[in-house]
Short mmCIF file of C-alpha atoms (C1' of nucleotides) in Angstrom, two decimals:
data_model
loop_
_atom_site.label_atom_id
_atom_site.label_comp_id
_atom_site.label_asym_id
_atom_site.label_seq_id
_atom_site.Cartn_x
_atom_site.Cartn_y
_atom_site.Cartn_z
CA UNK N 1 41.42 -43.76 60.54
CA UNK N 2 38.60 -46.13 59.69
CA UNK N 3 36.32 -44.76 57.55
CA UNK N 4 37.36 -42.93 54.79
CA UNK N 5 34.72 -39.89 54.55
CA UNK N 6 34.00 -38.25 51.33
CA UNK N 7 33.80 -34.71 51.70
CA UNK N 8 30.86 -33.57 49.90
CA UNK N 9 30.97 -29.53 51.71
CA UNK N 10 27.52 -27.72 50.65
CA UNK N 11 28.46 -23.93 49.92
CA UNK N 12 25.01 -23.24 48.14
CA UNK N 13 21.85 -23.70 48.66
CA UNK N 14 20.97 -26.02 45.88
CA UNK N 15 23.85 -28.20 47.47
CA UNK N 16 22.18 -28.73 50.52
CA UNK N 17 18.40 -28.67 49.04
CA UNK N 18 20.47 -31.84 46.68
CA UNK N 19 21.93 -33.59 49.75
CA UNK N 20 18.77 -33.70 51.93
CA UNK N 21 16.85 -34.51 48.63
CA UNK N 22 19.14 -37.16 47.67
CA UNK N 23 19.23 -38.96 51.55
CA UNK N 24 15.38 -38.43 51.48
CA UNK N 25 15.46 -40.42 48.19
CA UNK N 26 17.99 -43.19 49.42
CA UNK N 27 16.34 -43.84 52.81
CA UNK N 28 13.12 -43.77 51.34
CA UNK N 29 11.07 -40.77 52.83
CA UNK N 30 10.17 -40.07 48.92
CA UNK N 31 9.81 -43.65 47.44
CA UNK N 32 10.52 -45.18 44.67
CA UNK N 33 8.62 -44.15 41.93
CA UNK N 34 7.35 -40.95 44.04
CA UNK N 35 6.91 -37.68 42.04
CA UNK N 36 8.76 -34.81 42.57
CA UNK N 37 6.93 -31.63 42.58
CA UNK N 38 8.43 -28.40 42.01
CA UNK N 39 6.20 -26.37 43.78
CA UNK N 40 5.12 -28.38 46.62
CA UNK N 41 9.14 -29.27 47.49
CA UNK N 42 9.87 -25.24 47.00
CA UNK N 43 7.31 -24.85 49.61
CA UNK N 44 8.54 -27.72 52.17
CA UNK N 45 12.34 -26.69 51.86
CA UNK N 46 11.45 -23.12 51.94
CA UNK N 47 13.28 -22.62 48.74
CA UNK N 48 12.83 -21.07 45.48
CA UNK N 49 11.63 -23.23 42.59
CA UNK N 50 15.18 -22.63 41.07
CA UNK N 51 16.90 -24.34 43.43
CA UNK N 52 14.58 -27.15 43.66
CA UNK N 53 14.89 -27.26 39.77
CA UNK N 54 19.12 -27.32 40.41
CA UNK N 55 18.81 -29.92 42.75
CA UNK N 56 16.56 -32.28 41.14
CA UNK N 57 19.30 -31.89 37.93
CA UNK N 58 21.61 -32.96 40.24
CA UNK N 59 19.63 -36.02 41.33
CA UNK N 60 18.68 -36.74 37.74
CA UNK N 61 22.69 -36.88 36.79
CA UNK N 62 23.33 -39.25 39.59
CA UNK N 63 20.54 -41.85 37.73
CA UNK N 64 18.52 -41.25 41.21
CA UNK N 65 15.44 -39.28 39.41
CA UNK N 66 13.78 -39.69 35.78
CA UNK N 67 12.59 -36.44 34.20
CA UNK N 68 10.03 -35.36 31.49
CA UNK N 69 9.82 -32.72 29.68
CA UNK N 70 7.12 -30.57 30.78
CA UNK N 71 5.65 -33.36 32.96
CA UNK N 72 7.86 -33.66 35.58
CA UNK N 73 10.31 -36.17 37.96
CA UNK N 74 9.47 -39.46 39.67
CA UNK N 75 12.05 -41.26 41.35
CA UNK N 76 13.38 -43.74 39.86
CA UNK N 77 11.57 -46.88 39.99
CA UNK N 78 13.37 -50.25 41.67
CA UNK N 79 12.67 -53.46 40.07
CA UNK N 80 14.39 -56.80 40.22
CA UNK N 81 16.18 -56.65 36.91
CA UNK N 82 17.49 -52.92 37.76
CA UNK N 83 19.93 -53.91 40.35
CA UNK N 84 21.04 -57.04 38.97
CA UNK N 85 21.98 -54.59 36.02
CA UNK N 86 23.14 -52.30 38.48
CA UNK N 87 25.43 -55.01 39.66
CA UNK N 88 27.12 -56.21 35.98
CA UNK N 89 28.26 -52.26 36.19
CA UNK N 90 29.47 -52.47 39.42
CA UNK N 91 31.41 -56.15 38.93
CA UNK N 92 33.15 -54.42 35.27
CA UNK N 93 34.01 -51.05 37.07
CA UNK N 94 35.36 -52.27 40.36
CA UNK N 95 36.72 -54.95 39.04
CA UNK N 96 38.95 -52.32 37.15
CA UNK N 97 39.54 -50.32 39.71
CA UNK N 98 41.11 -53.48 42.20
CA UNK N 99 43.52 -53.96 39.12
CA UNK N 100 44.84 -50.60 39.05
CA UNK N 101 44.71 -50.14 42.36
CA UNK N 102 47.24 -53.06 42.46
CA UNK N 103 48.84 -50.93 40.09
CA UNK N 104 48.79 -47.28 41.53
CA UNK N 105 47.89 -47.77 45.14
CA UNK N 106 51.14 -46.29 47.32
CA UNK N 107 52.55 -49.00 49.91
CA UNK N 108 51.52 -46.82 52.60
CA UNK N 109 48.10 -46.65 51.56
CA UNK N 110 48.22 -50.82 50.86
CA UNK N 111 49.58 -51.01 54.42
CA UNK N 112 46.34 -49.02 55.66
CA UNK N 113 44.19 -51.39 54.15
CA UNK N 114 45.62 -54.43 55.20
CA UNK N 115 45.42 -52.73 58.86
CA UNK N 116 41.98 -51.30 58.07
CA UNK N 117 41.08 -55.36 56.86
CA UNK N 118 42.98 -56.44 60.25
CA UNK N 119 41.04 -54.16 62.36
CA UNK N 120 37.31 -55.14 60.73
CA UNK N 121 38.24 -58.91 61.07
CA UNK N 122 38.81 -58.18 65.22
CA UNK N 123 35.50 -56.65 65.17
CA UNK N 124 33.63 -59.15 63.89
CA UNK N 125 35.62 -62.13 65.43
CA UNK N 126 34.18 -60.70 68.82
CA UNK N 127 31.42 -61.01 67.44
CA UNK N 128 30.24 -57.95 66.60
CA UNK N 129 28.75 -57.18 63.25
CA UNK N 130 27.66 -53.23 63.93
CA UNK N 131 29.72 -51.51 62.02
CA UNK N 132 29.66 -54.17 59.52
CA UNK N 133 28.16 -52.57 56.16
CA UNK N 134 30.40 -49.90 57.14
CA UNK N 135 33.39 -51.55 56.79
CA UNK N 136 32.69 -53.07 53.83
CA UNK N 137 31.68 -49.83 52.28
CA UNK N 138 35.32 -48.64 53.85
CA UNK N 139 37.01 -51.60 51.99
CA UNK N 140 35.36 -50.65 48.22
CA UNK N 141 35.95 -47.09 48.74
CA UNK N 142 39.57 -47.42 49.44
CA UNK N 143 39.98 -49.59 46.59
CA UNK N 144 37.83 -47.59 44.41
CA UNK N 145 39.92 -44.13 45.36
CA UNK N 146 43.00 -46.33 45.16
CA UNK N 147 42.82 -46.92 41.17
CA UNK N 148 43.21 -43.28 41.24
CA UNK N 149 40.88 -42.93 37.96
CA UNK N 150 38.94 -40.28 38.28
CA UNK N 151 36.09 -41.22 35.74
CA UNK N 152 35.96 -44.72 38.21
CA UNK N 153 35.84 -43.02 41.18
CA UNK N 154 32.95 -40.34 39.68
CA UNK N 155 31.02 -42.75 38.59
CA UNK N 156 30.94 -45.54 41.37
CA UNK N 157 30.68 -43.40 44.11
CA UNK N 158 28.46 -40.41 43.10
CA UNK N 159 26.40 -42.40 40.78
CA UNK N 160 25.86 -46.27 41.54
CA UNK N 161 26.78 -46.34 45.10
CA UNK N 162 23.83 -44.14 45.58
CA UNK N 163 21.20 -46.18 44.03
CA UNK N 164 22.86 -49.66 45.48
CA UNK N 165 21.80 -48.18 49.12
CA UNK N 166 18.66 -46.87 47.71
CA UNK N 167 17.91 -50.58 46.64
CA UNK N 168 19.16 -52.19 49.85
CA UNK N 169 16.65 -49.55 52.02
CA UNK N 170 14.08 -49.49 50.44
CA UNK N 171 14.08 -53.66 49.14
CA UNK N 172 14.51 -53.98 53.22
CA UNK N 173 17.77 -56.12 52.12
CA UNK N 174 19.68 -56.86 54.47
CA UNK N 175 23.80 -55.50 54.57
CA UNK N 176 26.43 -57.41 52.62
CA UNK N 177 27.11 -61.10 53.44
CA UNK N 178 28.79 -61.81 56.59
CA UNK N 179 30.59 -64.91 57.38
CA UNK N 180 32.55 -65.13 53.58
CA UNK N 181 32.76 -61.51 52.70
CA UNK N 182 35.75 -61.47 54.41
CA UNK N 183 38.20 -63.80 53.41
CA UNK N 184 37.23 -62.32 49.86
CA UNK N 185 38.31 -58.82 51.19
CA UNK N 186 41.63 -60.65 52.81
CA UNK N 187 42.43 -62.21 49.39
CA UNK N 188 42.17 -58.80 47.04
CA UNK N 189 43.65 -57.31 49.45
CA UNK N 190 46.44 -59.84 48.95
CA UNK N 191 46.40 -59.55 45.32
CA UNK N 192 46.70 -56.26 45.73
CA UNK N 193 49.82 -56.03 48.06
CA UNK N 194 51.70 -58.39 45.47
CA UNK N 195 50.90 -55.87 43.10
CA UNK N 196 48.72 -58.99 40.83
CA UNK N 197 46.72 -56.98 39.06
CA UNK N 198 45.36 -59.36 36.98
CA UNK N 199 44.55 -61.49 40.02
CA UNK N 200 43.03 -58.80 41.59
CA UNK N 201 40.67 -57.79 39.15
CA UNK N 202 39.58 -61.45 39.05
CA UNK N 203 38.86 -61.71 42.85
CA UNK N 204 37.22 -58.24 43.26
CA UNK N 205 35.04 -59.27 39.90
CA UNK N 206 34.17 -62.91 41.74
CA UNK N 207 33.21 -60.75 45.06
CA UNK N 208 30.98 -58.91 43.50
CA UNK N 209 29.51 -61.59 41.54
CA UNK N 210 28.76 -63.76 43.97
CA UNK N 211 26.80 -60.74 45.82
CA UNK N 212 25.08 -60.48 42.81
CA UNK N 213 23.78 -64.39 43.06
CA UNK N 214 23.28 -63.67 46.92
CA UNK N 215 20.67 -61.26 46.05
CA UNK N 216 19.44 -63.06 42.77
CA UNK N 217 18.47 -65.80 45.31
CA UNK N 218 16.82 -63.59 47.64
CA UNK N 219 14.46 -62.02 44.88
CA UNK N 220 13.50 -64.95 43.67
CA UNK N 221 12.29 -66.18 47.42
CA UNK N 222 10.21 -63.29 47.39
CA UNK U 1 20.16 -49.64 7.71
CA UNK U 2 23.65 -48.62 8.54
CA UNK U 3 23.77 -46.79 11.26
CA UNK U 4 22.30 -46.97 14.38
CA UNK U 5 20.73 -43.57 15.39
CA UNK U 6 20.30 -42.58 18.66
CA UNK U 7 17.46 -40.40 18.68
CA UNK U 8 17.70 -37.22 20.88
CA UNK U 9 14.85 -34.80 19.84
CA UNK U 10 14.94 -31.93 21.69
CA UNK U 11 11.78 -30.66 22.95
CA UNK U 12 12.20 -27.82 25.29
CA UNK U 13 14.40 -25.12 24.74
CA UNK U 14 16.94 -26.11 27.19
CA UNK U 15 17.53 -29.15 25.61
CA UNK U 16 18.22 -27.78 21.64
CA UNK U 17 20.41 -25.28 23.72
CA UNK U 18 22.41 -28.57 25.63
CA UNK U 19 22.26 -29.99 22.11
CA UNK U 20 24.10 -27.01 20.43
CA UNK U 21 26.66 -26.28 23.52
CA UNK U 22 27.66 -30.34 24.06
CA UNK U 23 28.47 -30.28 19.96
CA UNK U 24 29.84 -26.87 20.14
CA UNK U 25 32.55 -28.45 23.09
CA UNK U 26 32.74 -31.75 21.35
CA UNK U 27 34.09 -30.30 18.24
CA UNK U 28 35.98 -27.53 19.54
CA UNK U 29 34.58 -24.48 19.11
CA UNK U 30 34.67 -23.77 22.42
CA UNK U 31 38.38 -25.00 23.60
CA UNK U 32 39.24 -26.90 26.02
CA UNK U 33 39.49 -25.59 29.43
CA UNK U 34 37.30 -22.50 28.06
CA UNK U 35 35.41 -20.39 30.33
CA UNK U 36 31.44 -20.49 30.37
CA UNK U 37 29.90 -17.51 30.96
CA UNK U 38 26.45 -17.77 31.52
CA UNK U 39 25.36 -14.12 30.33
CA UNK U 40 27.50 -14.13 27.66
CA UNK U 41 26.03 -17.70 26.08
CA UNK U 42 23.05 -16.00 27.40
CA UNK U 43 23.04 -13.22 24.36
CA UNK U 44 24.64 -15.56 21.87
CA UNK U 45 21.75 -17.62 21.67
CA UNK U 46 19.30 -15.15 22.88
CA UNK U 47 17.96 -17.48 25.57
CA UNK U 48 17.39 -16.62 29.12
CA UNK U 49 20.12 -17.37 31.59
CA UNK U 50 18.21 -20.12 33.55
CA UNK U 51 17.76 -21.86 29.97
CA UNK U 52 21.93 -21.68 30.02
CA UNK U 53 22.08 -22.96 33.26
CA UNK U 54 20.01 -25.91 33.09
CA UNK U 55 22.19 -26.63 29.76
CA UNK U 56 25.21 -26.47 31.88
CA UNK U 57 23.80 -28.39 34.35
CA UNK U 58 23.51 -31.20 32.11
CA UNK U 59 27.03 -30.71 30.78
CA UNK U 60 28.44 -30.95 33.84
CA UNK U 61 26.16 -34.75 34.06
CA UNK U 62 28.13 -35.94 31.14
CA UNK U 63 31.22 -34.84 32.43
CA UNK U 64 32.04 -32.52 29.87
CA UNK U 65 32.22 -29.02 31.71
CA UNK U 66 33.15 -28.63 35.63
CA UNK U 67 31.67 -26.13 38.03
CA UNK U 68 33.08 -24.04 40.98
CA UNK U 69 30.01 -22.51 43.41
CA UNK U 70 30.25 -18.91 42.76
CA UNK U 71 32.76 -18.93 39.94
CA UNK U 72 31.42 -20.30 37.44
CA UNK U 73 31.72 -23.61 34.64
CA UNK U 74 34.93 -24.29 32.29
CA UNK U 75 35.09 -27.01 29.76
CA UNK U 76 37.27 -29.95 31.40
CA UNK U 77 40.90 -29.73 30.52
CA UNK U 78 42.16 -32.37 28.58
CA UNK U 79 45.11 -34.44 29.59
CA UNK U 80 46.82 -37.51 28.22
CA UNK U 81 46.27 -39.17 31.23
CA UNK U 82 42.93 -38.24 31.64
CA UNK U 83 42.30 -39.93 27.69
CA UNK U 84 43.93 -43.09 28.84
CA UNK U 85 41.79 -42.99 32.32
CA UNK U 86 39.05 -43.32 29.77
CA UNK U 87 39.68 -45.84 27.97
CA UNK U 88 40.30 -48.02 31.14
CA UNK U 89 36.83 -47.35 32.13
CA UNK U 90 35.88 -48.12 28.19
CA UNK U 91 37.62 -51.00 28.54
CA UNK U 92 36.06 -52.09 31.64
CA UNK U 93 32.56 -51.63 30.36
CA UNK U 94 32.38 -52.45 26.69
CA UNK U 95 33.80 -55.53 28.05
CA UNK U 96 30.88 -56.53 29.90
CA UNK U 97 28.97 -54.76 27.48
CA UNK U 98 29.93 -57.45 24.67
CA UNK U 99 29.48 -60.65 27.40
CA UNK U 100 26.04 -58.84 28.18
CA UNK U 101 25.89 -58.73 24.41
CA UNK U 102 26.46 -62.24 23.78
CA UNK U 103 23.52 -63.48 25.94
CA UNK U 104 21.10 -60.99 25.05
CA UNK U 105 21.09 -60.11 21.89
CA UNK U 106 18.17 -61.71 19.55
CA UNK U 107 19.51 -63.54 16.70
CA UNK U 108 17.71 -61.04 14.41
CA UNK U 109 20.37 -58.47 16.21
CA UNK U 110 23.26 -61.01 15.77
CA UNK U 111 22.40 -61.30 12.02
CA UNK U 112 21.93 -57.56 11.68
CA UNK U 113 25.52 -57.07 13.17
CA UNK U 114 27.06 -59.71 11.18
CA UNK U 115 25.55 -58.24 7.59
CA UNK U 116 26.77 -54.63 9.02
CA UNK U 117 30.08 -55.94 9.27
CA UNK U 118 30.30 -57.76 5.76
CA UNK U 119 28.62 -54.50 4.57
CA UNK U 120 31.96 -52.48 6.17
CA UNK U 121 34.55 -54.94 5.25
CA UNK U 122 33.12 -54.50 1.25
CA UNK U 123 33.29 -50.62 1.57
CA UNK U 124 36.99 -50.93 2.85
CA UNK U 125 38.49 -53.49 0.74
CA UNK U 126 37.27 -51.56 -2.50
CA UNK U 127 39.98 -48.88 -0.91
CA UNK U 128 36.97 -46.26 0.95
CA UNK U 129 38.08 -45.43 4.64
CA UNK U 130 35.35 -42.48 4.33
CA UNK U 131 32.52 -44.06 6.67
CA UNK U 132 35.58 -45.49 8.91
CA UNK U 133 34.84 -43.78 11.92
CA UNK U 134 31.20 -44.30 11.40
CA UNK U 135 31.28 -47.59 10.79
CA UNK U 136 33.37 -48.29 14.40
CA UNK U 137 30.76 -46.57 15.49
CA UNK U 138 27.94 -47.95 14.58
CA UNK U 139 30.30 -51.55 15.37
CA UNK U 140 30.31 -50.76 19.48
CA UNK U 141 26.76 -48.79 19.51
CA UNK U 142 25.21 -52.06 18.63
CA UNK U 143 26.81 -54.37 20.94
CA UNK U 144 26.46 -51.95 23.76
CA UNK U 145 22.91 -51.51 22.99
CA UNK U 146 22.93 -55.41 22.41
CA UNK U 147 23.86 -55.59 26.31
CA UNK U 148 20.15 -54.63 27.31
CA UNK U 149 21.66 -52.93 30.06
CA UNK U 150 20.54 -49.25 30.63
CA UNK U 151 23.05 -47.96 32.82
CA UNK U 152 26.14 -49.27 30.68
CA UNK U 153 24.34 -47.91 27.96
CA UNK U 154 23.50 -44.42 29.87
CA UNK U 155 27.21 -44.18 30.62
CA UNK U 156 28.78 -45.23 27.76
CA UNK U 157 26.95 -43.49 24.82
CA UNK U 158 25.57 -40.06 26.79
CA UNK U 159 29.10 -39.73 28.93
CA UNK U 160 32.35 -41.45 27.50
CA UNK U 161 31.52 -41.33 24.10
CA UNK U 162 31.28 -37.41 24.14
CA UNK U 163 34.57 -37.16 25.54
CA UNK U 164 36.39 -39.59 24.07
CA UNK U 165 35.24 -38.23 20.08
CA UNK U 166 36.28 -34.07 22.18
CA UNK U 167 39.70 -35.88 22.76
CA UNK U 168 39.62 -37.21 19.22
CA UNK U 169 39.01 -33.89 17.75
CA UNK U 170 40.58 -31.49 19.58
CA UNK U 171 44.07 -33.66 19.93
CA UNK U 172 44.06 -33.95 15.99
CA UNK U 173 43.59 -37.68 16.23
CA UNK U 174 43.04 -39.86 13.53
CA UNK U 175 40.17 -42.34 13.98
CA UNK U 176 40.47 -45.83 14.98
CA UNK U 177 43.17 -47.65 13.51
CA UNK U 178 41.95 -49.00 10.45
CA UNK U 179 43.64 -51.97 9.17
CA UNK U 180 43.45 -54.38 12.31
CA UNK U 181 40.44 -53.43 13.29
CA UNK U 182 38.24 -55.43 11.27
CA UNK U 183 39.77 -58.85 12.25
CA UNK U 184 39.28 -57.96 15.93
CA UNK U 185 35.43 -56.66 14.89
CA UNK U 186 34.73 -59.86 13.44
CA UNK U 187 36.18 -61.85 15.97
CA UNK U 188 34.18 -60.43 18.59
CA UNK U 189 31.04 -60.91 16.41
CA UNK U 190 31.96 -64.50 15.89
CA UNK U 191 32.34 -65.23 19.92
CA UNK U 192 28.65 -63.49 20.41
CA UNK U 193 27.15 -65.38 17.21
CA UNK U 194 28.74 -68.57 19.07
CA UNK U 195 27.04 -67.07 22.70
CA UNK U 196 30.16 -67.09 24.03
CA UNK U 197 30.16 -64.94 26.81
CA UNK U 198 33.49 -65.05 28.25
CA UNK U 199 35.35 -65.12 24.61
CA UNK U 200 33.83 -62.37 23.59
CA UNK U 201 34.30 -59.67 26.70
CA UNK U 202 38.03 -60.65 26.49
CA UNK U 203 38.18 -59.97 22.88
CA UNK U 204 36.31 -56.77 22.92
CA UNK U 205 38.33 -55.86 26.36
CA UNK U 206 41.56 -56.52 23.99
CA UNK U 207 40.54 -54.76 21.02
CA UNK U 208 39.84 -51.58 22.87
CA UNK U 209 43.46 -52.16 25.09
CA UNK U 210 45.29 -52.51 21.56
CA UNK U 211 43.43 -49.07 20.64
CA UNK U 212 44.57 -47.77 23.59
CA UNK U 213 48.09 -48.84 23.48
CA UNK U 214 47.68 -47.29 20.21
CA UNK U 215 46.95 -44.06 21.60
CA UNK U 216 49.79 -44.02 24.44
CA UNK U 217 52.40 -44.56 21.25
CA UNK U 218 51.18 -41.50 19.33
CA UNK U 219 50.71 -39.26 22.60
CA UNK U 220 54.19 -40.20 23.37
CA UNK U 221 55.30 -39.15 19.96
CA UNK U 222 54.56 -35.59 20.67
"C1'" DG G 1 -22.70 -46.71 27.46
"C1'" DA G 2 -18.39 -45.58 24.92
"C1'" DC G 3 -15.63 -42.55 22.54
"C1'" DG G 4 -13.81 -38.08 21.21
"C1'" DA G 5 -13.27 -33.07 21.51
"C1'" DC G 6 -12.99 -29.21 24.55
"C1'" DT G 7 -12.22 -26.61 28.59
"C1'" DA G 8 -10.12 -25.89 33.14
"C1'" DT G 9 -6.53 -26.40 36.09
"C1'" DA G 10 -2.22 -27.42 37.68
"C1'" DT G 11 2.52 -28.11 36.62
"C1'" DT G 12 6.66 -27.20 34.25
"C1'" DG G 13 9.46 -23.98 31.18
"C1'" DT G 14 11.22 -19.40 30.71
"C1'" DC G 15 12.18 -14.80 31.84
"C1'" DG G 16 14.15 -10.45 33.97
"C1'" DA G 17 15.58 -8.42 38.30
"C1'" DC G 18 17.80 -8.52 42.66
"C1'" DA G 19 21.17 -10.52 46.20
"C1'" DT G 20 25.40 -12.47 47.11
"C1'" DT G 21 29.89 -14.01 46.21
"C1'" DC G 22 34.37 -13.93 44.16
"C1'" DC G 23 38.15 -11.74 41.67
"C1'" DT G 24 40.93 -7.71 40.58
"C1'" DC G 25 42.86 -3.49 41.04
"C1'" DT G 26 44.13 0.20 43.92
"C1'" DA G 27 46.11 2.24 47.71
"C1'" DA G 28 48.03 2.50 52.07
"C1'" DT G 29 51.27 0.71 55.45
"C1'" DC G 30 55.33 -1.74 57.07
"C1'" DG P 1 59.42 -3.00 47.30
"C1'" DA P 2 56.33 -6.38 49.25
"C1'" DT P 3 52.20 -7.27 51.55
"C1'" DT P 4 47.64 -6.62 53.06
"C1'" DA P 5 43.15 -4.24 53.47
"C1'" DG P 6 39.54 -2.39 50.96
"C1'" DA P 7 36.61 -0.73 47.17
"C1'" DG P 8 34.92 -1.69 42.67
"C1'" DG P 9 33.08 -4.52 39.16
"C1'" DA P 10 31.48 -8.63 37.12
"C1'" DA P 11 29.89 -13.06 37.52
"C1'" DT P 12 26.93 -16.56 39.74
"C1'" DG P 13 22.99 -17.68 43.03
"C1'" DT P 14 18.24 -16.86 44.03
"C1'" DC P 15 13.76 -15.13 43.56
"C1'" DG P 16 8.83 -14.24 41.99
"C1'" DA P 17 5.96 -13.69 37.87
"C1'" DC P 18 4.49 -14.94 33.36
"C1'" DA P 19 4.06 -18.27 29.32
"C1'" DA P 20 3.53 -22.77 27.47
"C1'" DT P 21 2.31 -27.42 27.99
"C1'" DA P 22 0.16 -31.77 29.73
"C1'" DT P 23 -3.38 -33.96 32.56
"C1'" DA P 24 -8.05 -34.43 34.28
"C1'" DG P 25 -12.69 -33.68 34.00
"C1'" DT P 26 -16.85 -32.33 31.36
"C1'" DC P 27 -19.79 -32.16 27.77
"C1'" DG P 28 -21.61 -33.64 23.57
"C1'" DT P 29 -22.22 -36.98 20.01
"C1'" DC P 30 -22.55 -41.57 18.09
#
DNA sequence: GACGACTATATTGTCGACATTCCTCTAATC
DNA sequence: GATTAGAGGAATGTCGACAATATAGTCGTC
């Protein structure tokens, strides 16, 4: 009952040419900024160049690749500025998406996350922080799927979500922030229950925000 | 100087072909929930079907068509609820859009916008709605352009744009409301002249509720 | 030595044909 | 008559080859 999987089922081949593509882009066996060659990735995946070209579509729609016309694709390239901008998306959407999920979220499904925010806070009390990133992944999605918008949902979690993990890899960041995260879970979680959507949008917004100035701080050390 | 032109020349083939379909959906030619067929678009504009396919592909990026492996792309269906589901997300990111807006913007930008509006408020109180919808147009282009951030830009003007001018159409929808609209333009201008970054999110965030509100009345209606 | 035009090569864009899958219609059985 | 199994047809998925374009390197000129 913890996490809560997204089915993403690969019934062509240009589906699963895009999913190993796309993890070898998050997790950085291509880098950032790598080209993507038709040819030589038709010959490595055993694939035609038509399904290569399908895939890296794919990967261009999810904001993971940059394309040229008759030049080619490069992965997108990471830099500073990029995921802080990445982050003023992420603060507007979810921030939406807490307020209607205080709005459309079912009690049963509330109830879930409070035991699902319950269950995390055990884990970590005993101190362990393993499955920490996650749970915190757990916790957006949930809220995320809970405004039950489906541009919201399309966008965060096929699009940004993507290139957040991307940024985390491959800037060797480490997970989310431990010891407060939490208790800003606990209270939109709250929010949520009492059905505040207002006050809910403001907490998830804050969250976010202040993850944003987490990492702010730790680009500027570097 | 009016309005602000977003440049899309296509180069290749595939792209005047994405060009032609996108405004051929947007406007209604082909309906709503209308069936795709690759070798039939394939003859109509005499075009190989790999050229139609990488068209649909990028459709299906901005939302506007949906695929089924092995059966083939329809144009999405268009629901009430899925119009107001849009303009939450709208909401949600021309919001940040204008606080983005109101720190980034150059003063050259902010005077620009301000002479555009004067310009607009002229052409509509000598009794000319003609360039209405143009002129909201060119009104939220700015600002989110003003934002200086590329992925609320990506999503707002290639993705819910589209669809919110296909609803517009093909739902016989009048354009915005006309006769509150200006105050509300101007008094979002006014917050990011004064760099008031909070003001004017919640203002813009407002303006585009009120539209929506606006929207629920006259969908109700029917 | 620097700059510009030209050629060569490699890559992407496009095409038509084949393979595979899904949908429909028919027919047979319960 | 309803249901299911199967054949037929039409659409999408995939492939390899050709055409068009950009990049790199070379040559020539200033």
């Amino acid at each position: 009952m913890s996490i809560a999987v997204i089915t993403e089922q690969a019934v062509t081949n240009a589906d699963k040419t895009f999913l190993q593509l796309r993890s070898d882009i998050v997790e950085g066996e291509i880098p950032a900024g790598g080209k993507l060659s038709e040819t030589e990735l038709s010959t490595k995946y055993q694939v035609s160049r038509a399904v290569i070209r399908e895939a890296i579509n794919r990967l261009e729609a999810c904001h993971l690749v940059e394309r040229r016309a008759n030049v080619g694709a490069r992965v997108v390239s990471l830099t500073p500025d990029g995921l802080i901008q990445l982050y003023q998306v992420r603060e507007a959407l979810e921030g939406m998406a807490a307020r209607l999920a205080a709005k459309n979220m079912s009690d049963e499904e509330i109830a879930d996350l409070t035991a699902l925010l319950d269950n995390h806070f055990q884990t970590v009390k005993d101190g362990n922080s393993y499955y920490q990133e996650a749970g915190d992944l757990d916790f957006h999605y949930r809220i995320i799927l809970g405004s039950k918008n489906q541009h919201l949902i399309e966008v965060l979690i096929n699009g940004i979500y993507h290139l957040i993990r991307m940024y985390r890899v491959q800037l060797g960041m480490a997970g989310p922030r431990v010891t407060t995260a939490f208790d800003e879970h606990k209270h939109v979680v709250q929010a949520i229950a009492n059905r505040d959507e207002e006050l809910a949008e403001i907490l998830m917004r804050r969250h976010i925000l202040y993850s944003k100035n987490n990492i702010e701080r730790k680009l500027l050390q570097s």
